[in-house]
């Protein structure tokens, strides 16, 4: 592929060498590698970068950054962007005082989305998810994890995972697929939960593993959804088929989800709005990366995960959007990061690390994504004329991302 040189970059953020590109913890989250007055040379991968005084003279294409900032694209490690319809009626009900749990118990929530999805044409699902993906790429996202979980039948769950596979094949975004058949108990199985769980473990999981339709298996382990024992059973089966775990844990109650996730060496445990010191200690002795979803706390008006306390205790965290129609109808990473700065009292550097190298770790792509490192995929964006990193989150609600490259290919102009 042709080489491209971008010169006159005001600052490159997220610079790391190969040696230190693992998941950042505690005080390490305060550090972001920066080079000022820089260039970068790339094809599909990053070939070299450095200060303008060392800038190469030639490349197939030379671009001038005109003193704007370059950052690695965001890694959004938790999303549900394949869905049908929308749920603004539930949003209005919540504004009137109904809770997320009350709406779910009355057949709304996830079951509402499942009913819509089961009736949808897979081509329409693909088209809508593709346009959401294009939207988030234009906002700076370069890698994203996408879950099933609005199908809740064998056929519809497979349809969702097939849509995710099509997205992988037709876009430059790096995509990880997660099977979330255990997202809710379908209404017809309310009085026989075991029967639905048997369909997950005996039918869905074997088919998905055999056809390599998912990278991970997730369970919504929370009050009113799946119990710790059910989660344990499903993850056990997934592991026996070679699927690693990710968990929705401790969103609605202190559910035991963190502990069962750590027990299964989950890649990440996500949500964590209701965790205490015990869960923090459990995570400290693990390789599992805790992942918080500030948009959900904002949108459902529930507590924020205690990320300040977690980082101050020495943990590393990832942050993701959870883009979905019920608890976070936004995939805007920069806006989510701004919310995390305000409401979780995280610094711009901490939210940056949580959505770049740590987000990459939460999708096991830290060796190819999440930082500006020679040999990694050429995934980065140039901003508009902003002075520094903090300004991105300070001037919230404006898209400061201008030109996005994924695998060295320009996505927008
Ligand atoms: O991550 N908490 C569980 N699942 C999704 C929300 C799903 C929905 O309400 O549609 C989440 O918040
Ligand atoms: Fe989620």
XYZ file of C-alpha atoms and ligand atoms in Angstrom:
426
model
C 0.000 0.000 0.000
C 1.057 3.583 -0.639
C 2.754 5.495 2.144
C 1.262 8.653 3.621
C 3.142 11.288 5.565
C 1.299 13.738 7.804
C 3.474 16.635 8.816
C 3.103 19.690 11.048
C 1.117 17.891 13.759
C 0.809 20.103 16.827
C 0.929 17.133 19.241
C 0.598 13.370 19.042
C -1.070 11.896 22.137
C -0.956 8.235 23.165
C 2.596 7.528 22.063
C 3.969 4.289 23.494
C 6.806 1.944 22.696
C 6.108 -1.753 22.196
C 7.397 -2.512 25.648
C 4.788 -0.642 27.638
C 1.562 -1.105 25.738
C -0.341 -3.232 28.243
C -3.234 -2.218 30.454
C -2.486 0.835 32.599
C -3.289 0.722 36.292
C -3.509 3.193 39.170
C -1.082 6.083 38.786
C 0.023 4.809 35.356
C -3.349 6.020 34.116
C -2.211 9.600 34.723
C 0.523 9.325 32.091
C -0.032 9.889 28.390
C 2.949 9.826 26.015
C 3.105 13.038 23.967
C 5.299 14.355 21.166
C 4.942 17.972 20.055
C 5.648 19.393 16.578
C 5.530 15.994 14.970
C 5.066 13.907 11.821
C 3.773 10.390 11.218
C 4.454 8.045 8.292
C 2.178 5.068 7.631
C 0.735 2.597 5.163
C -1.819 0.214 6.712
C 0.410 0.278 9.770
C 2.351 2.983 11.554
C 5.847 3.004 9.998
C 7.481 5.811 11.945
C 6.755 9.054 13.771
C 8.811 11.693 15.521
C 9.585 15.374 15.673
C 9.434 17.577 12.598
C 13.202 18.093 12.781
C 13.528 14.394 11.752
C 10.690 14.401 9.206
C 11.319 12.243 6.098
C 11.292 14.136 2.828
C 9.157 11.815 0.756
C 6.069 9.662 0.786
C 3.479 8.713 -1.838
C 1.100 11.212 -0.300
C 2.054 14.156 1.905
C -0.557 15.909 4.041
C -0.235 18.951 6.254
C -1.975 18.703 9.657
C -1.799 22.492 9.962
C -0.992 22.357 13.622
C -3.860 20.111 14.686
C -3.666 17.210 17.157
C -3.383 13.489 16.366
C -4.739 10.771 18.685
C -5.286 7.023 18.394
C -8.910 6.202 17.591
C -11.122 5.313 20.536
C -11.641 1.665 21.489
C -15.275 1.222 22.522
C -15.204 -2.135 24.286
C -18.935 -2.452 25.080
C -21.804 -1.762 22.686
C -25.089 -3.152 21.405
C -25.315 -1.288 18.077
C -27.351 -3.976 16.314
C -30.924 -3.226 17.350
C -34.334 -2.530 15.852
C -36.474 0.510 16.543
C -36.048 2.811 19.506
C -37.344 3.220 23.079
C -37.970 6.920 23.585
C -41.386 6.008 25.061
C -39.543 4.361 27.990
C -37.315 7.425 28.310
C -40.443 9.545 28.727
C -41.872 7.059 31.274
C -38.673 7.320 33.299
C -38.864 11.107 33.207
C -42.280 10.661 34.823
C -40.769 8.597 37.630
C -40.856 4.944 36.480
C -37.623 3.020 37.027
C -35.691 0.933 34.489
C -36.530 -2.194 36.521
C -40.270 -1.401 36.657
C -40.361 -0.926 32.903
C -38.456 -4.193 32.387
C -40.791 -6.129 34.710
C -43.772 -4.861 32.716
C -42.326 -6.402 29.535
C -40.556 -3.263 28.336
C -36.796 -2.824 28.233
C -34.769 -5.593 26.645
C -37.910 -7.626 25.863
C -39.369 -4.655 24.021
C -36.238 -4.457 21.847
C -36.268 -8.247 21.360
C -39.829 -8.180 20.080
C -38.883 -5.507 17.551
C -35.705 -7.275 16.500
C -37.358 -10.657 15.999
C -39.682 -9.057 13.432
C -36.940 -7.128 11.640
C -35.412 -8.028 8.284
C -31.690 -8.874 8.737
C -30.815 -6.567 5.826
C -32.499 -3.660 7.623
C -30.691 -4.573 10.850
C -27.410 -4.529 8.946
C -28.169 -1.222 7.233
C -29.089 0.519 10.497
C -26.099 -0.895 12.402
C -23.808 0.082 9.515
C -24.999 3.671 9.694
C -24.512 3.733 13.502
C -21.019 2.394 12.978
C -20.261 5.049 10.359
C -21.550 7.682 12.766
C -19.297 6.554 15.623
C -16.294 6.282 13.298
C -16.831 9.931 12.370
C -16.769 10.650 16.140
C -13.378 8.956 16.488
C -14.139 5.302 17.254
C -11.884 2.839 15.448
C -12.508 -0.418 17.308
C -15.742 -1.615 18.839
C -17.173 -4.649 20.577
C -20.745 -5.458 19.539
C -23.104 -7.773 21.416
C -26.084 -9.856 20.387
C -28.774 -10.208 23.052
C -31.882 -8.678 21.491
C -32.685 -11.896 19.652
C -33.387 -14.248 22.559
C -34.298 -17.076 20.162
C -31.842 -19.336 18.360
C -32.678 -17.856 14.970
C -32.642 -14.201 16.027
C -29.439 -14.480 18.060
C -27.722 -16.071 15.054
C -29.130 -13.334 12.816
C -27.644 -10.683 15.086
C -24.229 -12.345 15.120
C -24.386 -12.710 11.332
C -25.061 -8.976 11.033
C -21.992 -8.328 13.215
C -19.945 -10.599 10.954
C -21.153 -8.598 7.924
C -20.087 -5.374 9.646
C -16.626 -6.896 10.186
C -16.397 -7.744 6.508
C -17.633 -4.425 5.149
C -15.994 -1.760 7.314
C -12.462 -0.859 8.359
C -13.403 -0.788 12.046
C -11.869 -3.485 14.232
C -14.847 -5.423 15.597
C -15.214 -8.030 18.319
C -18.473 -10.003 18.528
C -20.023 -11.064 21.819
C -22.859 -13.545 22.255
C -25.342 -12.258 24.859
C -28.179 -14.768 24.604
C -28.411 -14.475 28.409
C -29.515 -10.842 28.285
C -33.047 -11.416 29.612
C -35.391 -14.360 30.122
C -37.896 -14.409 27.226
C -41.502 -14.022 28.407
C -42.530 -17.529 27.327
C -39.795 -19.018 29.562
C -40.576 -16.918 32.670
C -41.887 -19.969 34.525
C -39.214 -22.311 33.172
C -35.938 -20.382 33.100
C -33.982 -23.613 32.977
C -35.482 -24.495 29.604
C -34.229 -21.246 28.038
C -30.818 -21.640 29.651
C -30.658 -25.161 28.176
C -31.283 -23.659 24.720
C -28.366 -21.283 25.339
C -25.973 -23.970 26.512
C -27.060 -26.898 24.341
C -28.065 -25.211 21.113
C -26.905 -21.635 20.742
C -23.404 -21.856 22.213
C -22.323 -25.012 20.330
C -23.576 -23.587 17.010
C -21.916 -20.214 17.627
C -18.619 -21.807 18.611
C -18.628 -24.174 15.648
C -19.347 -21.369 13.198
C -17.012 -18.917 14.924
C -19.750 -16.333 15.183
C -18.534 -14.799 18.455
C -15.319 -13.952 20.259
C -16.881 -13.774 23.731
C -19.873 -14.902 25.777
C -21.610 -12.366 28.025
C -24.326 -12.725 30.688
C -26.443 -10.009 32.321
C -25.742 -11.152 35.881
C -27.964 -8.874 37.923
C -31.077 -8.658 40.056
C -34.135 -9.575 37.988
C -32.012 -11.065 35.193
C -29.501 -13.961 35.595
C -28.349 -15.300 38.958
C -24.740 -15.998 39.872
C -25.327 -19.758 39.573
C -26.933 -19.419 36.148
C -24.083 -17.164 35.033
C -21.532 -19.644 36.325
C -23.216 -22.469 34.413
C -23.419 -20.539 31.119
C -19.816 -19.312 31.325
C -18.611 -22.808 32.162
C -20.199 -24.138 29.005
C -18.859 -21.202 26.951
C -15.325 -21.837 28.259
C -15.551 -25.506 27.341
C -16.251 -24.384 23.756
C -13.372 -21.907 23.735
C -15.377 -18.713 24.306
C -13.999 -16.332 26.914
C -16.269 -14.369 29.231
C -17.387 -10.780 29.531
C -20.042 -9.862 32.071
C -22.724 -7.253 32.694
C -22.277 -7.027 36.465
C -23.527 -4.984 39.410
C -25.613 -2.452 37.492
C -28.885 -2.851 39.368
C -27.672 -4.497 42.586
C -24.519 -5.788 44.224
C -25.106 -9.020 42.364
C -21.967 -11.131 42.781
C -21.322 -10.631 39.076
C -17.792 -9.339 39.600
C -16.766 -12.408 41.595
C -18.213 -14.893 39.124
C -16.556 -12.982 36.276
C -13.169 -13.048 37.965
C -13.637 -16.741 38.733
C -14.021 -17.348 34.989
C -11.071 -15.093 34.076
C -13.459 -12.784 32.239
C -11.688 -10.429 29.870
C -13.753 -7.637 31.400
C -16.553 -7.085 33.904
C -18.726 -4.177 32.869
C -21.097 -1.624 34.475
C -20.054 -1.813 38.183
C -22.357 0.981 39.320
C -22.939 -0.903 42.580
C -19.637 -2.317 43.739
C -17.855 -1.960 47.077
C -14.411 -2.557 48.528
C -14.869 -6.331 48.313
C -15.282 -6.199 44.522
C -12.317 -3.812 44.232
C -10.123 -6.262 46.157
C -11.352 -9.156 44.042
C -10.468 -7.268 40.833
C -7.028 -6.330 42.149
C -6.066 -9.994 42.225
C -7.126 -10.655 38.643
C -6.364 -9.983 34.957
C -9.959 -8.909 34.399
C -10.326 -5.269 33.388
C -13.175 -3.404 35.083
C -15.137 -1.382 32.547
C -17.430 1.468 33.482
C -20.243 2.894 31.355
C -20.884 6.494 32.445
C -23.584 7.071 29.808
C -25.813 4.536 31.586
C -25.551 6.371 34.908
C -26.296 9.646 33.163
C -29.190 8.289 31.124
C -30.839 6.084 33.789
C -29.990 8.458 36.624
C -28.319 5.752 38.713
C -25.026 5.922 40.656
C -21.741 6.157 38.765
C -19.232 3.318 39.098
C -16.681 4.393 41.752
C -13.860 4.829 39.220
C -11.979 7.440 41.263
C -11.795 5.020 44.182
C -10.889 2.152 41.869
C -7.974 3.989 40.256
C -6.822 5.356 43.611
C -6.788 1.755 44.882
C -4.419 0.838 42.077
C -6.878 -0.644 39.575
C -6.874 0.114 35.867
C -10.194 0.768 34.199
C -11.678 0.936 30.709
C -14.576 3.197 29.757
C -17.093 2.407 27.012
C -20.370 3.811 25.668
C -22.715 0.782 25.954
C -24.470 2.260 22.881
C -27.947 0.612 22.983
C -31.585 1.725 22.686
C -32.473 1.353 26.379
C -29.756 2.596 28.695
C -27.399 4.565 26.441
C -28.746 5.706 23.083
C -25.436 7.406 22.270
C -22.175 6.041 20.916
C -20.311 9.317 21.285
C -17.088 8.354 23.076
C -15.863 11.915 23.569
C -19.124 12.993 25.182
C -19.027 9.910 27.435
C -15.439 10.829 28.408
C -16.554 14.335 29.272
C -19.281 12.887 31.532
C -16.633 10.645 33.173
C -14.417 13.673 33.877
C -17.285 15.589 35.458
C -19.159 12.906 37.342
C -16.399 10.443 38.234
C -13.750 13.117 38.797
C -11.328 11.514 36.364
C -8.620 13.544 34.667
C -8.435 13.982 30.869
C -5.366 11.713 30.868
C -7.193 8.993 32.810
C -10.211 8.974 30.505
C -7.868 8.976 27.504
C -6.036 5.866 28.744
C -9.348 4.237 29.682
C -10.606 4.502 26.084
C -7.397 3.853 24.157
C -4.893 1.327 25.477
C -7.172 0.015 28.243
C -10.191 -0.179 25.922
C -8.002 -2.136 23.506
C -7.051 -4.517 26.309
C -10.761 -5.044 27.068
C -11.069 -6.386 23.495
C -7.666 -8.160 23.544
C -6.374 -5.995 20.697
C -3.730 -4.137 22.709
C -0.968 -5.412 20.424
C -2.471 -3.797 17.340
C -4.620 -0.891 18.596
C -4.961 1.679 21.362
C -1.768 3.678 20.981
C 0.545 5.352 18.502
C 3.231 2.715 18.260
C 5.382 1.617 15.306
C 3.894 -1.576 13.831
C 0.363 -1.029 15.132
C -2.557 -0.457 12.740
C -2.658 3.055 11.345
C -5.779 3.973 13.326
C -5.904 7.587 14.419
C -7.657 10.883 13.916
C -6.766 14.516 13.507
C -8.746 17.075 15.484
C -9.821 20.563 14.575
C -7.858 23.522 15.964
C -7.919 22.689 19.665
C -5.081 23.515 22.038
C -4.733 20.242 23.977
C -6.345 17.023 25.253
C -8.282 18.620 28.114
C -10.035 20.943 25.657
C -11.736 17.937 23.971
C -13.699 17.191 27.150
C -14.022 20.776 28.343
C -15.748 21.952 25.152
C -18.287 19.139 25.366
C -20.940 18.347 22.807
C -18.877 19.495 19.820
C -17.213 16.938 17.572
C -13.544 17.925 17.485
C -12.623 14.840 15.420
C -12.035 15.838 11.816
C -10.231 13.240 9.718
C -10.201 9.567 10.764
C -7.856 6.902 9.362
C -8.500 3.198 9.948
C -5.882 0.732 8.716
C -4.314 3.704 6.961
C -7.486 4.489 4.991
C -9.123 7.877 5.334
C -12.767 7.384 6.410
C -14.130 10.881 6.034
C -13.100 14.262 4.675
O -25.742 -2.717 29.088
N -27.836 -3.879 31.293
C -28.100 -4.640 30.384
N -28.073 -4.454 29.078
C -27.913 -3.191 28.432
C -29.187 -2.444 28.313
C -30.117 -3.126 27.478
C -31.382 -2.390 27.237
O -31.975 -1.739 28.114
O -31.826 -2.522 26.088
C -26.889 -2.368 29.174
O -27.230 -1.397 29.857
Fe -24.452 -3.418 27.839
